[in-house]
PDB file of C-alpha atoms in Angstrom:
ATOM      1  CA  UNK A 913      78.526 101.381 114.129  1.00  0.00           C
ATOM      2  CA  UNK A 914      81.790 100.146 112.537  1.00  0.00           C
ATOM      3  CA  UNK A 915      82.274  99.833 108.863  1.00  0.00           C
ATOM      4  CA  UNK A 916      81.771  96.839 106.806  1.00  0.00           C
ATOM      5  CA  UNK A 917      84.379  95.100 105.137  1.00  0.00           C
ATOM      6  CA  UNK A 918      85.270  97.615 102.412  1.00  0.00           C
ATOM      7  CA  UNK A 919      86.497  95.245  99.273  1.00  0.00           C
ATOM      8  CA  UNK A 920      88.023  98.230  97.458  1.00  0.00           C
ATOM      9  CA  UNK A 921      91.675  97.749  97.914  1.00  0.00           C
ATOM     10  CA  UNK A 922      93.988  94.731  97.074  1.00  0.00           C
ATOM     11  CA  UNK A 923      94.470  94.263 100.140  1.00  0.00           C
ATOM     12  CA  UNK A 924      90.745  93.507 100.843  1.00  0.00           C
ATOM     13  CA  UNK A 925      91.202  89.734  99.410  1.00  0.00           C
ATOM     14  CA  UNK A 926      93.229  88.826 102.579  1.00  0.00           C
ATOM     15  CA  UNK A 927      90.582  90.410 104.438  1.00  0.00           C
ATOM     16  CA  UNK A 928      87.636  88.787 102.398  1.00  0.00           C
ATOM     17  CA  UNK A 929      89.771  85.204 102.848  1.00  0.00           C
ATOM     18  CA  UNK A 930      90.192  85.825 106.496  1.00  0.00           C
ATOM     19  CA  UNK A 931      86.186  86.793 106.983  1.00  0.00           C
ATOM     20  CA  UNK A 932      85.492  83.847 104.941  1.00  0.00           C
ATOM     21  CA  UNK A 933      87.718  81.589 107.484  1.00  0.00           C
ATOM     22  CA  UNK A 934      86.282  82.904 110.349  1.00  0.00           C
ATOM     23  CA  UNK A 935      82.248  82.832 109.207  1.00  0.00           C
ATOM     24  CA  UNK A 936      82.765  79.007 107.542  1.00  0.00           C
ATOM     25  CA  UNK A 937      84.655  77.563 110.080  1.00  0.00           C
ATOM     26  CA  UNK A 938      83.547  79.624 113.586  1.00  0.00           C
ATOM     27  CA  UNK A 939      80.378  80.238 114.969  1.00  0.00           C
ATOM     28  CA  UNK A 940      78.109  78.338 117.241  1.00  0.00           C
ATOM     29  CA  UNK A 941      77.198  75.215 115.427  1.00  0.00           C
ATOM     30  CA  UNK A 942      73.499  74.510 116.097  1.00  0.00           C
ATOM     31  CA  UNK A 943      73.128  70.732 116.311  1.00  0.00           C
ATOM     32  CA  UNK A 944      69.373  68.352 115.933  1.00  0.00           C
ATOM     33  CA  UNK A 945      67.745  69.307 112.513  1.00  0.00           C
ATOM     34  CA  UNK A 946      70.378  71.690 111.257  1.00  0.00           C
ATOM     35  CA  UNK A 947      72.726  71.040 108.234  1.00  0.00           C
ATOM     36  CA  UNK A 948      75.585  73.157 107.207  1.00  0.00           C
ATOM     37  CA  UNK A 949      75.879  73.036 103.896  1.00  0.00           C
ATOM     38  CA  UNK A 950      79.605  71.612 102.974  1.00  0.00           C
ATOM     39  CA  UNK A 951      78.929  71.985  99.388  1.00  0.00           C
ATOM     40  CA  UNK A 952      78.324  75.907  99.375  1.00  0.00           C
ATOM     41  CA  UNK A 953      81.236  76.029 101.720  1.00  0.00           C
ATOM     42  CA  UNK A 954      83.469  74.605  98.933  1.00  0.00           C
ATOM     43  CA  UNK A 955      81.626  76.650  96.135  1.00  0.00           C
ATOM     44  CA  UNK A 956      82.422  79.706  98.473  1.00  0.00           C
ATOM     45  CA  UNK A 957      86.279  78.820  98.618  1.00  0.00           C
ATOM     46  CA  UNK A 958      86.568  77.754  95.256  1.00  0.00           C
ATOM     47  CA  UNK A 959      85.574  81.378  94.461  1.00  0.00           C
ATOM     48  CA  UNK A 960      88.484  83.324  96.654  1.00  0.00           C
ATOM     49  CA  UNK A 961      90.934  80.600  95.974  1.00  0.00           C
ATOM     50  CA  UNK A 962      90.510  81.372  91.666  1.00  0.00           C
ATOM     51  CA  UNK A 963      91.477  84.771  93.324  1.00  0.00           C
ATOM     52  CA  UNK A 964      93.961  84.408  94.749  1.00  0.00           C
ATOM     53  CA  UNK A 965      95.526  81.687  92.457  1.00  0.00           C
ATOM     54  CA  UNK A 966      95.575  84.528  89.968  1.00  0.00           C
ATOM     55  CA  UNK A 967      97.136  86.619  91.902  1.00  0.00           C
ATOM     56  CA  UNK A 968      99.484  83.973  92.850  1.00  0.00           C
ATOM     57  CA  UNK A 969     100.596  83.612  89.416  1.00  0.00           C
ATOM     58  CA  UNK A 970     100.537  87.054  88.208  1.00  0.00           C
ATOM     59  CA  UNK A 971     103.328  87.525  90.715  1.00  0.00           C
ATOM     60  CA  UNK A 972     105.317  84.540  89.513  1.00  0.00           C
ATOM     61  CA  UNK A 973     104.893  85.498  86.097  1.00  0.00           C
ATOM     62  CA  UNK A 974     106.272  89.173  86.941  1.00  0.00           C
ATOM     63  CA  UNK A 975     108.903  87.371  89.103  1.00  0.00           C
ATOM     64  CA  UNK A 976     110.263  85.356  86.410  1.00  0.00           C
ATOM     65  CA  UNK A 977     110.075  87.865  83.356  1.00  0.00           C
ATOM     66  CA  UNK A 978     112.760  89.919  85.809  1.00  0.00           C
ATOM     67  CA  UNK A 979     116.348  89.608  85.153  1.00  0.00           C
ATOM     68  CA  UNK A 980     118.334  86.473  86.994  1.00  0.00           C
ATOM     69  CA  UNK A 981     119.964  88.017  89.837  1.00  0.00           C
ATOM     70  CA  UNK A 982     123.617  87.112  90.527  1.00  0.00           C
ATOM     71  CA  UNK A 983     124.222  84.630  93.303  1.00  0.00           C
ATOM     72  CA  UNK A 984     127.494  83.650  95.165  1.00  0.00           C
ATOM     73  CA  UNK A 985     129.204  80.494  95.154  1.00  0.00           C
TER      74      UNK A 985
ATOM     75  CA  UNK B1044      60.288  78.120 102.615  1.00  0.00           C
ATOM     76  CA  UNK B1045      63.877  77.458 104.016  1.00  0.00           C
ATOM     77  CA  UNK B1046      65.671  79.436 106.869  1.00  0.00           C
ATOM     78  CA  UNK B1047      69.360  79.948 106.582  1.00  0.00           C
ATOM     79  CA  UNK B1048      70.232  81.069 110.432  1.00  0.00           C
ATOM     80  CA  UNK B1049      72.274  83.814 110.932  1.00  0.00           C
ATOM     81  CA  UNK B1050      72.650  84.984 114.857  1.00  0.00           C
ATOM     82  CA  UNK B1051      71.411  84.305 118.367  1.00  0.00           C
ATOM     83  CA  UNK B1052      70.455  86.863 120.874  1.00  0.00           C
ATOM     84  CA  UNK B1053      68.556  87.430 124.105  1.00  0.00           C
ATOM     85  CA  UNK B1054      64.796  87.938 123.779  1.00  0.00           C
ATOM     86  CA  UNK B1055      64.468  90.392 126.781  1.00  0.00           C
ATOM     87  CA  UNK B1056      64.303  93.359 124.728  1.00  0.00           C
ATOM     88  CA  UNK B1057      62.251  94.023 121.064  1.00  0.00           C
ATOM     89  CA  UNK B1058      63.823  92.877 117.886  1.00  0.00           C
ATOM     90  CA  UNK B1059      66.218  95.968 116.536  1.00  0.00           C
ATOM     91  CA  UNK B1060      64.337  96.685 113.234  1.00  0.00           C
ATOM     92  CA  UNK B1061      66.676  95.444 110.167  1.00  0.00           C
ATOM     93  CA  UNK B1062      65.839  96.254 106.639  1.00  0.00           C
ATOM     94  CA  UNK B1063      67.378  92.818 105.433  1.00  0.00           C
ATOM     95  CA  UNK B1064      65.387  91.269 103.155  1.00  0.00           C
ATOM     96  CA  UNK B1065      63.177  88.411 104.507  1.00  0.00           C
ATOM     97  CA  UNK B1066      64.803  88.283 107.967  1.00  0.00           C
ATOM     98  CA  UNK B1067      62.824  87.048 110.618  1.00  0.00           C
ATOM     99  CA  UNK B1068      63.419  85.802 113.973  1.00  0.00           C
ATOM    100  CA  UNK B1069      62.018  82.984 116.388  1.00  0.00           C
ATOM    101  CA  UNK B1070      62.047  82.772 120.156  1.00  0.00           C
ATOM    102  CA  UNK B1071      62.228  79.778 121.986  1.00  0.00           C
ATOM    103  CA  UNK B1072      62.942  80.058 126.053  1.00  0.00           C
ATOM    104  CA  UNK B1073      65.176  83.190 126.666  1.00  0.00           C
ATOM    105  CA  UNK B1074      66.815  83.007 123.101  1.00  0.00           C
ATOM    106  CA  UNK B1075      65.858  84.632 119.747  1.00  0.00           C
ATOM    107  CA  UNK B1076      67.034  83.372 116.721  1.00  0.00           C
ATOM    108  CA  UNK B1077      67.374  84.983 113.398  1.00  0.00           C
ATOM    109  CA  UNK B1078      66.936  83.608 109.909  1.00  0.00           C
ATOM    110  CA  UNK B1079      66.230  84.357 106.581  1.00  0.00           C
ATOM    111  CA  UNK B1080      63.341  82.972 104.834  1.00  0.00           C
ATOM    112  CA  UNK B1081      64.422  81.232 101.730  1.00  0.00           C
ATOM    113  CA  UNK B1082      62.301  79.281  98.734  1.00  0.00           C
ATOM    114  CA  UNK B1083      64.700  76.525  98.561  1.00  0.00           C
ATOM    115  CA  UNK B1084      68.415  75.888  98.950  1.00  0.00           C
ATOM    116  CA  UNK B1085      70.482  77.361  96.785  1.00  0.00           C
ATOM    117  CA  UNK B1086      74.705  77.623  96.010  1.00  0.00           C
ATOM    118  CA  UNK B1087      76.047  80.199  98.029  1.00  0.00           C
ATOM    119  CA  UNK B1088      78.789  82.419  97.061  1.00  0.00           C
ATOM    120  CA  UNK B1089      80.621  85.296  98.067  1.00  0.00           C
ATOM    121  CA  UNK B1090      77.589  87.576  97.985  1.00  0.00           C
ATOM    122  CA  UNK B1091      75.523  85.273 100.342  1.00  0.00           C
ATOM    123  CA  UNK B1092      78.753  85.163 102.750  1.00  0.00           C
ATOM    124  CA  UNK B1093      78.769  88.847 102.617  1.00  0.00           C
ATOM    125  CA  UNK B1094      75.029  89.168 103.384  1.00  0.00           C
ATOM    126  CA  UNK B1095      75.359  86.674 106.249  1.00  0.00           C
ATOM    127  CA  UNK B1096      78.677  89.179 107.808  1.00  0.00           C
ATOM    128  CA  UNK B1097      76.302  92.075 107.548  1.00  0.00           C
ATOM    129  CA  UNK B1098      73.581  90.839 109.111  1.00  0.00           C
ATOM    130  CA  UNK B1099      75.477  88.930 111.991  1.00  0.00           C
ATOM    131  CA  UNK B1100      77.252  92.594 112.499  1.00  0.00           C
ATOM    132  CA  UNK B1101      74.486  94.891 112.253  1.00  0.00           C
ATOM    133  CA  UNK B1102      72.542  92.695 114.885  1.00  0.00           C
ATOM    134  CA  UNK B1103      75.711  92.610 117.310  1.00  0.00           C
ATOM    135  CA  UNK B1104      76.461  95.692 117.200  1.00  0.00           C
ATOM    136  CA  UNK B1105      72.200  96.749 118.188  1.00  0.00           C
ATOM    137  CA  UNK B1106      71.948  94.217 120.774  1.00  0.00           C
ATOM    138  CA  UNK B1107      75.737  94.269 122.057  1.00  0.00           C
ATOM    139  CA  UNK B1108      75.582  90.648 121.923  1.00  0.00           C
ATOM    140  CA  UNK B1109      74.681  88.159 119.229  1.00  0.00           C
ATOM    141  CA  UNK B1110      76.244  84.875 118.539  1.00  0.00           C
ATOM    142  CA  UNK B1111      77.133  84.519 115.168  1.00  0.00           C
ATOM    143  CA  UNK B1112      75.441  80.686 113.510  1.00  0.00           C
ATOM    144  CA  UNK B1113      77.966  78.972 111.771  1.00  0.00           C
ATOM    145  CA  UNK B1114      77.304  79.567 107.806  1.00  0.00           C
ATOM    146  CA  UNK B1115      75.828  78.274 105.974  1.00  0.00           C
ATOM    147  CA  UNK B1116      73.339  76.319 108.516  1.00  0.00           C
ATOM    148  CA  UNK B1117      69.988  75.479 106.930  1.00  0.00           C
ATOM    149  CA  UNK B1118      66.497  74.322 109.409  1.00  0.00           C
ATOM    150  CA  UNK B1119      63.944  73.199 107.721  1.00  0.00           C
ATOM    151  CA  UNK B1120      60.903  75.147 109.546  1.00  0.00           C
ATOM    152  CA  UNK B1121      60.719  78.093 112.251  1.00  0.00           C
ATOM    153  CA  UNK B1122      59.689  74.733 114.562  1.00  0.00           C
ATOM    154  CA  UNK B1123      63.205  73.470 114.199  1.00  0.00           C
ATOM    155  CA  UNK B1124      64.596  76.493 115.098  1.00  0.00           C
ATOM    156  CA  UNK B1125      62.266  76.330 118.224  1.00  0.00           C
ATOM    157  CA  UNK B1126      63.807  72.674 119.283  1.00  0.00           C
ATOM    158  CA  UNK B1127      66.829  73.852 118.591  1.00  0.00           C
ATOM    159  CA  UNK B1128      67.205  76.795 120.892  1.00  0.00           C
ATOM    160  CA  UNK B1129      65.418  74.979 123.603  1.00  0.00           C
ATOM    161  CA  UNK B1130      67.430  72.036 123.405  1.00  0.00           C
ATOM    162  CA  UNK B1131      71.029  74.018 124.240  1.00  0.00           C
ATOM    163  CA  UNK B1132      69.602  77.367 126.091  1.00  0.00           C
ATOM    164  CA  UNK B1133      72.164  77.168 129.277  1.00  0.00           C
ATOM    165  CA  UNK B1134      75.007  76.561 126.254  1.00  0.00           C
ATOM    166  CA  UNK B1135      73.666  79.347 123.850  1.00  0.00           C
ATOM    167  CA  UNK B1136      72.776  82.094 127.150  1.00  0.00           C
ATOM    168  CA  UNK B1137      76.183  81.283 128.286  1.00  0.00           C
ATOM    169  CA  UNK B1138      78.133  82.038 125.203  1.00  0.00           C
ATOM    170  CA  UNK B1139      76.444  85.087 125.135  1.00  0.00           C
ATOM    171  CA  UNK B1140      77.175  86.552 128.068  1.00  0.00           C
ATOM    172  CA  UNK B1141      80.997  85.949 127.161  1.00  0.00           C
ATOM    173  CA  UNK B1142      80.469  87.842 123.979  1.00  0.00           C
ATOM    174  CA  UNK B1143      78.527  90.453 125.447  1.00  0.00           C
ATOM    175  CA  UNK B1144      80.112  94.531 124.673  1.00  0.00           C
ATOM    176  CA  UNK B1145      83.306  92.492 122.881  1.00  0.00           C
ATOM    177  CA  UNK B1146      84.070  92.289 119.163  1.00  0.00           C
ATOM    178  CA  UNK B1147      86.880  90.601 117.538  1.00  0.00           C
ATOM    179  CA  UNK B1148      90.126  92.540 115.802  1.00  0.00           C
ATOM    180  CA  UNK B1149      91.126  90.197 113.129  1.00  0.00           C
ATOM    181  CA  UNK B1150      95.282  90.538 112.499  1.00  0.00           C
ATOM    182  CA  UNK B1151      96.477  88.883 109.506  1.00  0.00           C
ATOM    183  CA  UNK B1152     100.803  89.518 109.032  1.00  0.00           C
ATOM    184  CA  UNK B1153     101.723  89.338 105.223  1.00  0.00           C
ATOM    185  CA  UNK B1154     105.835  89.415 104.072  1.00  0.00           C
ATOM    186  CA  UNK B1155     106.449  92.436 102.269  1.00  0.00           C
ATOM    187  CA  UNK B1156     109.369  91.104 100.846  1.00  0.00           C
ATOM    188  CA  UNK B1157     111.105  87.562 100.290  1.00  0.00           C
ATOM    189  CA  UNK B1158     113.068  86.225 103.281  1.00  0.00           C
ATOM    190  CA  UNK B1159     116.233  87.340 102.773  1.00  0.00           C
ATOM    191  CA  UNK B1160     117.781  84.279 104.988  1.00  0.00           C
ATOM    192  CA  UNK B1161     116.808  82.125 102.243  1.00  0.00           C
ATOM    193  CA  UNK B1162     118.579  78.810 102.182  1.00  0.00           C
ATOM    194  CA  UNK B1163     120.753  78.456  98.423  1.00  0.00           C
ATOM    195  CA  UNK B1164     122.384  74.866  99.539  1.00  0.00           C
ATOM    196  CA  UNK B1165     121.609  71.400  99.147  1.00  0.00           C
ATOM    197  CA  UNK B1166     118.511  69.817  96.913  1.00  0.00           C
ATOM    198  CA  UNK B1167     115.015  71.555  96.235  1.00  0.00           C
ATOM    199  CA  UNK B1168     113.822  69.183  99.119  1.00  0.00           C
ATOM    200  CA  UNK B1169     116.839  70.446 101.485  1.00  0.00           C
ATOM    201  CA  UNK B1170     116.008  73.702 100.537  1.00  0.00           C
ATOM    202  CA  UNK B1171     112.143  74.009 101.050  1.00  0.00           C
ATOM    203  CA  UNK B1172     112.456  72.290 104.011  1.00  0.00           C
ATOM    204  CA  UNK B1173     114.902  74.886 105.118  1.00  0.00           C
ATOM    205  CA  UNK B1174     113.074  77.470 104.040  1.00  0.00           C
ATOM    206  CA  UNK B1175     109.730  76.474 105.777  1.00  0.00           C
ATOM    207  CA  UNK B1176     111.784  76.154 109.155  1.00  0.00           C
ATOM    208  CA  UNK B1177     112.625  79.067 108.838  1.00  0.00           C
ATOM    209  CA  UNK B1178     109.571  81.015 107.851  1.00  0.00           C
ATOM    210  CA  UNK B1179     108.087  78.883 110.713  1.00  0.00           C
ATOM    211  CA  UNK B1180     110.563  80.417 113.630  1.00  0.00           C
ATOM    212  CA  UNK B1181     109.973  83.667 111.931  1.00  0.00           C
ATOM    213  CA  UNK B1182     106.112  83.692 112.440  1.00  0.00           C
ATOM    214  CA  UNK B1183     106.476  81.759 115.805  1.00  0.00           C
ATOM    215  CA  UNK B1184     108.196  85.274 116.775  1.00  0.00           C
ATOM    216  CA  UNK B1185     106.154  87.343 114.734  1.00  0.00           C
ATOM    217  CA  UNK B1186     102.752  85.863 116.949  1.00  0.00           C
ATOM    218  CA  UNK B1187     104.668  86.077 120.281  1.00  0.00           C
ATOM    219  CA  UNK B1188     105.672  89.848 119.743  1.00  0.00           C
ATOM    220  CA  UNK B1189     102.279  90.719 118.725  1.00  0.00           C
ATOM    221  CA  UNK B1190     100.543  89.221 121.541  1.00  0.00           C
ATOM    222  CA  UNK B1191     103.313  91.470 123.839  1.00  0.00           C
ATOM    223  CA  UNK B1192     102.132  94.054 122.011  1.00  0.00           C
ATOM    224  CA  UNK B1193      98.708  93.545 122.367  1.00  0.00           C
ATOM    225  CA  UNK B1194      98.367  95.265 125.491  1.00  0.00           C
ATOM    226  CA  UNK B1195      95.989  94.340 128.741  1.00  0.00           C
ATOM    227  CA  UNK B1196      92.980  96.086 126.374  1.00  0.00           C
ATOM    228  CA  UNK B1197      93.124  92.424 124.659  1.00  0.00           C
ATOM    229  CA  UNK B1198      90.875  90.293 127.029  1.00  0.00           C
ATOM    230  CA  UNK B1199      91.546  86.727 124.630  1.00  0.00           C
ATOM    231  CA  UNK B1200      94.011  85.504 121.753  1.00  0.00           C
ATOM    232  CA  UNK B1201      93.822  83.006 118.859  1.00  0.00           C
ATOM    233  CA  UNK B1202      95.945  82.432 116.705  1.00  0.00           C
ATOM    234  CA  UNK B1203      97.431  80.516 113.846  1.00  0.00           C
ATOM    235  CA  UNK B1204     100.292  80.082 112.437  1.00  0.00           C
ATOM    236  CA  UNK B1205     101.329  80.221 108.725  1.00  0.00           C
ATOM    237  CA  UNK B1206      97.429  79.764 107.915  1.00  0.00           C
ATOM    238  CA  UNK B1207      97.970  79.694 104.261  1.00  0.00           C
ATOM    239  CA  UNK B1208     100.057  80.571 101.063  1.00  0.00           C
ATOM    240  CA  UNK B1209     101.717  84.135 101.973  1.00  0.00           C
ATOM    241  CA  UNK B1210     100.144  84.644 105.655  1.00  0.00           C
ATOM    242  CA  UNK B1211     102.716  84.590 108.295  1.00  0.00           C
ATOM    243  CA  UNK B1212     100.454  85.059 111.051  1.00  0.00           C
ATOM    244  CA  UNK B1213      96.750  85.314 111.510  1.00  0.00           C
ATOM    245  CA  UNK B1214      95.584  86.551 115.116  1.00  0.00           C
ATOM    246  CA  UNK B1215      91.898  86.848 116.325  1.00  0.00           C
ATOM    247  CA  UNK B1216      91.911  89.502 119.446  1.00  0.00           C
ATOM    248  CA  UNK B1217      88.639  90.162 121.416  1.00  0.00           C
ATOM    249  CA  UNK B1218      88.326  93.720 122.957  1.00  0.00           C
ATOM    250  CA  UNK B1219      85.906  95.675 124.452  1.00  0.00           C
ATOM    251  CA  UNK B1220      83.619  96.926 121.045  1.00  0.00           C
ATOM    252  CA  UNK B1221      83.993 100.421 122.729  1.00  0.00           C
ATOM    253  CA  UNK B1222      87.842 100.581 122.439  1.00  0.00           C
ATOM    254  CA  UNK B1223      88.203  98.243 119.496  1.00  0.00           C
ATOM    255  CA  UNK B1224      89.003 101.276 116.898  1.00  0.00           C
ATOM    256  CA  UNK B1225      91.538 102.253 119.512  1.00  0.00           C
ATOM    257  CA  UNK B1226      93.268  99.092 119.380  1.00  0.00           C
ATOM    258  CA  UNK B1227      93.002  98.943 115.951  1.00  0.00           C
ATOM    259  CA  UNK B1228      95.139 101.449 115.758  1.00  0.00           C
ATOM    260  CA  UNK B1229      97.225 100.627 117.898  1.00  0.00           C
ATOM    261  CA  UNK B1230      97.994  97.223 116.393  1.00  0.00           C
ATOM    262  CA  UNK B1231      98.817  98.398 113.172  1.00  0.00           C
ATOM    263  CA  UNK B1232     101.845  99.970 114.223  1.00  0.00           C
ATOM    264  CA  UNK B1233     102.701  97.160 116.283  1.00  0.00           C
ATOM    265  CA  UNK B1234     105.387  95.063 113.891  1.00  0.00           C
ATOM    266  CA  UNK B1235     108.373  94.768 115.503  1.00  0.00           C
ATOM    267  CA  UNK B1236     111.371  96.614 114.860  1.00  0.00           C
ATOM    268  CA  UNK B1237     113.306  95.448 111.814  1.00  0.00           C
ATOM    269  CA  UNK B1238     110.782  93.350 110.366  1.00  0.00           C
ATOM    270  CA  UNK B1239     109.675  93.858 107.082  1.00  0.00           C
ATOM    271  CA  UNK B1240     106.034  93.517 107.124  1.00  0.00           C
ATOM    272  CA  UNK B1241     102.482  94.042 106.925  1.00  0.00           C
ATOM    273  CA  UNK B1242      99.808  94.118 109.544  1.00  0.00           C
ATOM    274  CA  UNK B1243      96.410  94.199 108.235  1.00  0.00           C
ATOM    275  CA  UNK B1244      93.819  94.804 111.082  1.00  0.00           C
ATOM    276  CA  UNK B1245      90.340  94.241 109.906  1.00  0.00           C
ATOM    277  CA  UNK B1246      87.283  94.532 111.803  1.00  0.00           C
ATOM    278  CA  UNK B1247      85.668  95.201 114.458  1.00  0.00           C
ATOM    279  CA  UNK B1248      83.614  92.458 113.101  1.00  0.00           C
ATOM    280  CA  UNK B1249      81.094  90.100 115.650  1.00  0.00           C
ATOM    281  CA  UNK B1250      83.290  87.582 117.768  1.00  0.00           C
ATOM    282  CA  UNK B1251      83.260  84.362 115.415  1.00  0.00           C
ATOM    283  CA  UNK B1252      86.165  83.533 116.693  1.00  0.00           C
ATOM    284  CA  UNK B1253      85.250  83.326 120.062  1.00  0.00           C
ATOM    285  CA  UNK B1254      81.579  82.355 119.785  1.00  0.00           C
ATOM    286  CA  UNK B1255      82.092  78.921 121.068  1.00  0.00           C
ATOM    287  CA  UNK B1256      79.543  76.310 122.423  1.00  0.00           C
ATOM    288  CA  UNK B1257      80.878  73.076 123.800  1.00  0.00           C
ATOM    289  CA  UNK B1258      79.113  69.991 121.900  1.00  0.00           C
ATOM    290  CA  UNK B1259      76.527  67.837 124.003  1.00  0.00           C
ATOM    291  CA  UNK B1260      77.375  64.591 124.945  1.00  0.00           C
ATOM    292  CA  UNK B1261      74.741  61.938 123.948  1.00  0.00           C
TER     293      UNK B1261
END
């Protein structure tokens, strides 16, 4: 049986994201007495997207400490 | 007690045995459903999502064919669940069989670098608007290269384009669960020549992607 989703590298954000796209928005929806909760499903993104916000800006941050490059014309 | 569903299979063979804690399952007509017995409702987060992906996988990959419940779905009583199953077998029995022995590869095509055909005239607007066109064609290229790529192993293709902040490309391809580590692999050296990025290829993970049941009318 295939691995898991490993969450050990950087990289495993995208992964977690695109899991988390796939299991809240795909899947057979099971209609009558069911409810799908929309408010965990927003608790769940707010979660990744404080993530990946941070990442977000860490880049920025590193992006705009660096010195100007030189651009023509 | 609450049930939070997690997967549909067949009930012609026993339950696999699963060590998740309070799992059960419910069979109505052909169909068993699982769930997990819950006290109440409760805020789910990343660890509940998790849970749900492990469970959903474990039980595909036992049975060869379970279709993943949206999450978070909540039923009140294992009666519900009954009413529920009965009410869309043909729908539910159907999906399955066009699940069964597949699993999903999930691509997701990240820029390594800035583009370097980035616009430097007119306004901010001019210029982001630019830019975006241009990221668009890129990806537009990116997905139609990939899915030559793919190969006749890939038996179905979704994809999106430009999903979010960062993403290029994000491709779900179903494959025989046999041969998906194959294609894996084979996908991750599949960027096209001269373009500078990455190709993540997650899974095999259960077809969510593909686990679709048309709504009832009335």
């Amino acid at each position: 049986m295939p691995e898991y989703v490993s969450l050990a590298a950087p990289d495993d954000e995208v992964a977690l994201l695109d899991l988390a796209d796939r299991l809240l928005h795909k899947g057979v929806v099971i209609t009558g007495e069911a409810t799908i909760s929309v408010g965990g499903v927003d608790l769940i993104y707010l979660g990744l997207n404080v993530l990946l916000t941070a990442a977000e800006n860490l880049v920025q941050k590193r992006d705009a400490a660096a010195p100007p490059r030189d651009h023509a014309g | 007690m609450q049930l939070l569903l997690r997967g549909i299979t067949r009930a012609d063979a026993p339950p696999p045995r699963l060590t998740f804690d309070g799992l059960a399952h419910v069979e109505a007509a052909s169909l068993r459903a699982f769930a997990s017995c819950i006290e109440a409702r409760t805020a789910l987060g990343r660890g509940e999502l998790l849970e749900h992906h492990r469970i959903v996988h474990e039980l595909h990959w036992r049975t060869r064919a379970c279709l993943p419940v949206r999450f978070p779905t909540w039923l009140d009583s294992e009666a519900a669940v009954r009413t529920s199953l009965e009410h869309r077998e043909p729908e539910l029995g159907a999906a399955l069989e066009r699940i069964r022995d597949r699993a999903v590869l999930a691509l997701t095509v990240v820029a390594a670098a800035l583009d370097e055909r980035e616009p430097t005239r007119g306004g901010p607007g001019t210029r982001y608007l630019r830019q975006r066109a241009t990221t668009l064609s890129r990806a537009e290229a990116l997905a139609a290269a990939l899915r030559e790529r793919a190969g006749d192993e890939v038996l179905d293709i979704s994809q999106s384009i430009m999903p979010r902040s960062g993403v290029l490309v994000s491709i779900a391809v179903l494959v025989n669960m046999d041969r998906a580590d194959a294609v894996a692999e084979h996908l991750r050296n599949a960027a096209p020549d001269g373009e500078d990025v990455r190709i993540l290829v997650n899974g095999p993970w259960p077809p969510y992607t593909f686990a679709v049941v048309p709504a009832r009318e009335g």
